[in-house]
Each structure stands twice: as C-alpha cells, then as structure tokens.
C-alpha cells in the first residue's frame, strides 16, 4: 500500500494550497482516509477525514470552515483544500488510511511540508 502526499509549499498568510494524496496497492472501499499534521516540536494531530465513498467527513475545530477534504474515487486520490492559511498551519501534512470500522490508522504516507509565512 502506498499513500503519496504532494502539493505542499511555502505560502503567505491568507493564501490557499491544495494537497493531494494518491492511494494505491489495495482496494480502499470500506476505508476512511484522513489528513494529519505535525508542527515543529509538537505531536502529530488529526486534521480531517472522509469515507472512501465520499461521505461522512469531519474536521478538527482548528481548521473548520477553512479546510475541505474531498475524494476522487476514479483517480484514487484524496484532496485537502486549504484556504485562509495561517502561520499556525505550518506543519508536515500526512495522509493516512484505516478501516471504516477500525480505530487504528494502518497506512501512512510520507508527509508534505506546508509553510505559511506571516
């Protein structure tokens, strides 16, 4: 299984970025896809998640209303649209996958760096 995250970069406060996560190596039907992030010196935190079917998305309060997770099943790709970026959004962003009914995120991709300058 491979989860390949991309789309990170250096932006300014208020800018937008769209991250992509290309998933391969198995059938992800019945799985939940998620985005996490880890800022320097901090623990990895949950950002948002969505069912592979495209429904039932949920977000951490910190990014509610600014970030949107979506999925393109035909491309096996999960997206994270990030708007109104703030310096505190600076982190390495990771995509992950777990069984819809499980509690452990089984699969992780390498992260992509997002840096927001003030």
PDB file of C-alpha atoms in Angstrom:
ATOM      1  CA  UNK A   1       0.000   0.000   0.000  1.00  0.00           C
ATOM      2  CA  UNK A   2       1.259   3.432  -0.910  1.00  0.00           C
ATOM      3  CA  UNK A   3      -0.071   6.819   0.079  1.00  0.00           C
ATOM      4  CA  UNK A   4       1.785   9.583  -1.704  1.00  0.00           C
ATOM      5  CA  UNK A   5       1.123  13.095  -0.457  1.00  0.00           C
ATOM      6  CA  UNK A   6       2.066  16.118  -2.534  1.00  0.00           C
ATOM      7  CA  UNK A   7       1.226  19.772  -3.045  1.00  0.00           C
ATOM      8  CA  UNK A   8       2.926  21.384  -0.092  1.00  0.00           C
ATOM      9  CA  UNK A   9       4.938  24.561  -0.338  1.00  0.00           C
ATOM     10  CA  UNK A  10       5.727  27.992   1.026  1.00  0.00           C
ATOM     11  CA  UNK A  11       2.843  30.455   1.002  1.00  0.00           C
ATOM     12  CA  UNK A  12       1.846  33.661   2.721  1.00  0.00           C
ATOM     13  CA  UNK A  13      -0.856  34.236   5.311  1.00  0.00           C
ATOM     14  CA  UNK A  14      -4.257  34.158   3.674  1.00  0.00           C
ATOM     15  CA  UNK A  15      -3.150  32.084   0.693  1.00  0.00           C
ATOM     16  CA  UNK A  16      -4.541  28.734  -0.395  1.00  0.00           C
ATOM     17  CA  UNK A  17      -2.999  25.359  -1.146  1.00  0.00           C
ATOM     18  CA  UNK A  18      -4.396  22.041  -2.278  1.00  0.00           C
ATOM     19  CA  UNK A  19      -2.745  18.876  -1.077  1.00  0.00           C
ATOM     20  CA  UNK A  20      -3.193  15.566  -2.866  1.00  0.00           C
ATOM     21  CA  UNK A  21      -2.823  12.027  -1.624  1.00  0.00           C
ATOM     22  CA  UNK A  22      -2.568   9.328  -4.271  1.00  0.00           C
ATOM     23  CA  UNK A  23      -3.547   5.932  -2.873  1.00  0.00           C
ATOM     24  CA  UNK A  24      -2.528   2.623  -4.410  1.00  0.00           C
ATOM     25  CA  UNK A  25      -1.813  -1.007  -3.614  1.00  0.00           C
ATOM     26  CA  UNK A  26      -5.228  -2.219  -2.493  1.00  0.00           C
ATOM     27  CA  UNK A  27      -8.914  -1.573  -2.735  1.00  0.00           C
ATOM     28  CA  UNK A  28      -9.859   1.213  -0.385  1.00  0.00           C
ATOM     29  CA  UNK A  29     -13.585   0.654  -0.485  1.00  0.00           C
ATOM     30  CA  UNK A  30     -14.708   0.461   3.138  1.00  0.00           C
ATOM     31  CA  UNK A  31     -11.815   2.588   4.286  1.00  0.00           C
ATOM     32  CA  UNK A  32     -11.598   6.038   5.777  1.00  0.00           C
ATOM     33  CA  UNK A  33      -8.976   8.470   4.535  1.00  0.00           C
ATOM     34  CA  UNK A  34      -7.522  11.110   6.770  1.00  0.00           C
ATOM     35  CA  UNK A  35      -5.137  14.019   6.943  1.00  0.00           C
ATOM     36  CA  UNK A  36      -2.888  14.658   9.913  1.00  0.00           C
ATOM     37  CA  UNK A  37      -0.214  17.253  10.546  1.00  0.00           C
ATOM     38  CA  UNK A  38       2.816  17.687  12.743  1.00  0.00           C
ATOM     39  CA  UNK A  39       4.237  21.089  13.552  1.00  0.00           C
ATOM     40  CA  UNK A  40       7.845  21.512  14.732  1.00  0.00           C
ATOM     41  CA  UNK A  41       8.192  20.416  18.339  1.00  0.00           C
ATOM     42  CA  UNK A  42       4.598  19.211  18.569  1.00  0.00           C
ATOM     43  CA  UNK A  43       2.817  15.908  18.381  1.00  0.00           C
ATOM     44  CA  UNK A  44       1.045  14.770  15.260  1.00  0.00           C
ATOM     45  CA  UNK A  45      -2.569  15.885  15.276  1.00  0.00           C
ATOM     46  CA  UNK A  46      -5.688  14.895  13.401  1.00  0.00           C
ATOM     47  CA  UNK A  47      -6.940  17.363  10.797  1.00  0.00           C
ATOM     48  CA  UNK A  48      -9.849  15.748   8.975  1.00  0.00           C
ATOM     49  CA  UNK A  49     -11.142  12.530   7.471  1.00  0.00           C
ATOM     50  CA  UNK A  50     -13.597  11.241   4.908  1.00  0.00           C
ATOM     51  CA  UNK A  51     -15.077   7.906   3.939  1.00  0.00           C
ATOM     52  CA  UNK A  52     -13.813   6.392   0.704  1.00  0.00           C
ATOM     53  CA  UNK A  53     -17.365   6.693  -0.592  1.00  0.00           C
ATOM     54  CA  UNK A  54     -17.052  10.458  -0.203  1.00  0.00           C
ATOM     55  CA  UNK A  55     -19.481  10.877   2.634  1.00  0.00           C
ATOM     56  CA  UNK A  56     -19.217  11.375   6.363  1.00  0.00           C
ATOM     57  CA  UNK A  57     -16.395  13.906   6.528  1.00  0.00           C
ATOM     58  CA  UNK A  58     -15.367  15.552   9.769  1.00  0.00           C
ATOM     59  CA  UNK A  59     -12.796  18.111  10.849  1.00  0.00           C
ATOM     60  CA  UNK A  60     -10.906  19.307  13.858  1.00  0.00           C
ATOM     61  CA  UNK A  61     -12.231  22.619  15.164  1.00  0.00           C
ATOM     62  CA  UNK A  62      -8.964  24.400  14.432  1.00  0.00           C
ATOM     63  CA  UNK A  63      -9.478  24.256  10.686  1.00  0.00           C
ATOM     64  CA  UNK A  64     -13.257  24.099  10.465  1.00  0.00           C
ATOM     65  CA  UNK A  65     -14.525  26.346   7.703  1.00  0.00           C
ATOM     66  CA  UNK A  66     -11.101  26.845   6.146  1.00  0.00           C
ATOM     67  CA  UNK A  67     -10.132  23.340   5.018  1.00  0.00           C
ATOM     68  CA  UNK A  68     -12.136  20.928   2.887  1.00  0.00           C
ATOM     69  CA  UNK A  69     -11.399  17.258   2.336  1.00  0.00           C
ATOM     70  CA  UNK A  70     -12.639  15.556  -0.801  1.00  0.00           C
ATOM     71  CA  UNK A  71     -12.040  12.383  -2.734  1.00  0.00           C
ATOM     72  CA  UNK A  72     -11.898  11.357  -6.387  1.00  0.00           C
ATOM     73  CA  UNK A  73     -12.534   7.635  -6.469  1.00  0.00           C
ATOM     74  CA  UNK A  74     -11.739   7.376 -10.162  1.00  0.00           C
ATOM     75  CA  UNK A  75      -8.261   8.738  -9.505  1.00  0.00           C
ATOM     76  CA  UNK A  76      -7.825   7.056  -6.105  1.00  0.00           C
ATOM     77  CA  UNK A  77      -6.865  10.451  -4.773  1.00  0.00           C
ATOM     78  CA  UNK A  78      -7.814  12.367  -1.654  1.00  0.00           C
ATOM     79  CA  UNK A  79      -7.533  16.135  -1.586  1.00  0.00           C
ATOM     80  CA  UNK A  80      -7.193  18.721   1.140  1.00  0.00           C
ATOM     81  CA  UNK A  81      -8.139  22.206   0.042  1.00  0.00           C
ATOM     82  CA  UNK A  82      -6.692  24.695   2.497  1.00  0.00           C
ATOM     83  CA  UNK A  83      -7.883  28.297   2.398  1.00  0.00           C
ATOM     84  CA  UNK A  84      -7.112  31.343   4.540  1.00  0.00           C
ATOM     85  CA  UNK A  85      -3.889  29.761   5.696  1.00  0.00           C
ATOM     86  CA  UNK A  86      -2.320  30.970   8.923  1.00  0.00           C
ATOM     87  CA  UNK A  87       1.243  30.671  10.253  1.00  0.00           C
ATOM     88  CA  UNK A  88      -0.035  28.155  12.816  1.00  0.00           C
ATOM     89  CA  UNK A  89      -0.969  25.852   9.931  1.00  0.00           C
ATOM     90  CA  UNK A  90       2.735  25.376   9.252  1.00  0.00           C
ATOM     91  CA  UNK A  91       3.448  21.662   9.566  1.00  0.00           C
ATOM     92  CA  UNK A  92       4.248  18.478   7.744  1.00  0.00           C
ATOM     93  CA  UNK A  93       0.960  17.095   6.454  1.00  0.00           C
ATOM     94  CA  UNK A  94       0.401  13.346   6.231  1.00  0.00           C
ATOM     95  CA  UNK A  95      -2.349  11.290   4.676  1.00  0.00           C
ATOM     96  CA  UNK A  96      -3.443   8.056   6.280  1.00  0.00           C
ATOM     97  CA  UNK A  97      -5.993   5.273   5.869  1.00  0.00           C
ATOM     98  CA  UNK A  98      -7.860   2.943   8.186  1.00  0.00           C
ATOM     99  CA  UNK A  99     -10.716   0.520   8.009  1.00  0.00           C
ATOM    100  CA  UNK A 100     -14.022   2.352   8.331  1.00  0.00           C
ATOM    101  CA  UNK A 101     -14.886   0.406  11.476  1.00  0.00           C
ATOM    102  CA  UNK A 102     -11.426   0.307  12.983  1.00  0.00           C
ATOM    103  CA  UNK A 103      -9.669   2.689  15.323  1.00  0.00           C
ATOM    104  CA  UNK A 104      -6.076   2.376  14.179  1.00  0.00           C
ATOM    105  CA  UNK A 105      -4.760   4.258  11.197  1.00  0.00           C
ATOM    106  CA  UNK A 106      -2.999   1.375   9.460  1.00  0.00           C
ATOM    107  CA  UNK A 107      -1.424   3.087   6.495  1.00  0.00           C
ATOM    108  CA  UNK A 108       0.603   6.264   6.352  1.00  0.00           C
ATOM    109  CA  UNK A 109       2.240   8.205   3.604  1.00  0.00           C
ATOM    110  CA  UNK A 110       5.313  10.356   3.750  1.00  0.00           C
ATOM    111  CA  UNK A 111       4.448  13.903   4.560  1.00  0.00           C
ATOM    112  CA  UNK A 112       4.458  17.076   2.555  1.00  0.00           C
ATOM    113  CA  UNK A 113       5.693  20.322   4.100  1.00  0.00           C
ATOM    114  CA  UNK A 114       3.405  23.324   4.312  1.00  0.00           C
ATOM    115  CA  UNK A 115       4.965  26.574   5.464  1.00  0.00           C
ATOM    116  CA  UNK A 116       2.881  29.706   5.951  1.00  0.00           C
ATOM    117  CA  UNK A 117       4.803  32.930   6.381  1.00  0.00           C
ATOM    118  CA  UNK A 118       3.391  35.939   8.208  1.00  0.00           C
TER     119      UNK A 118
END
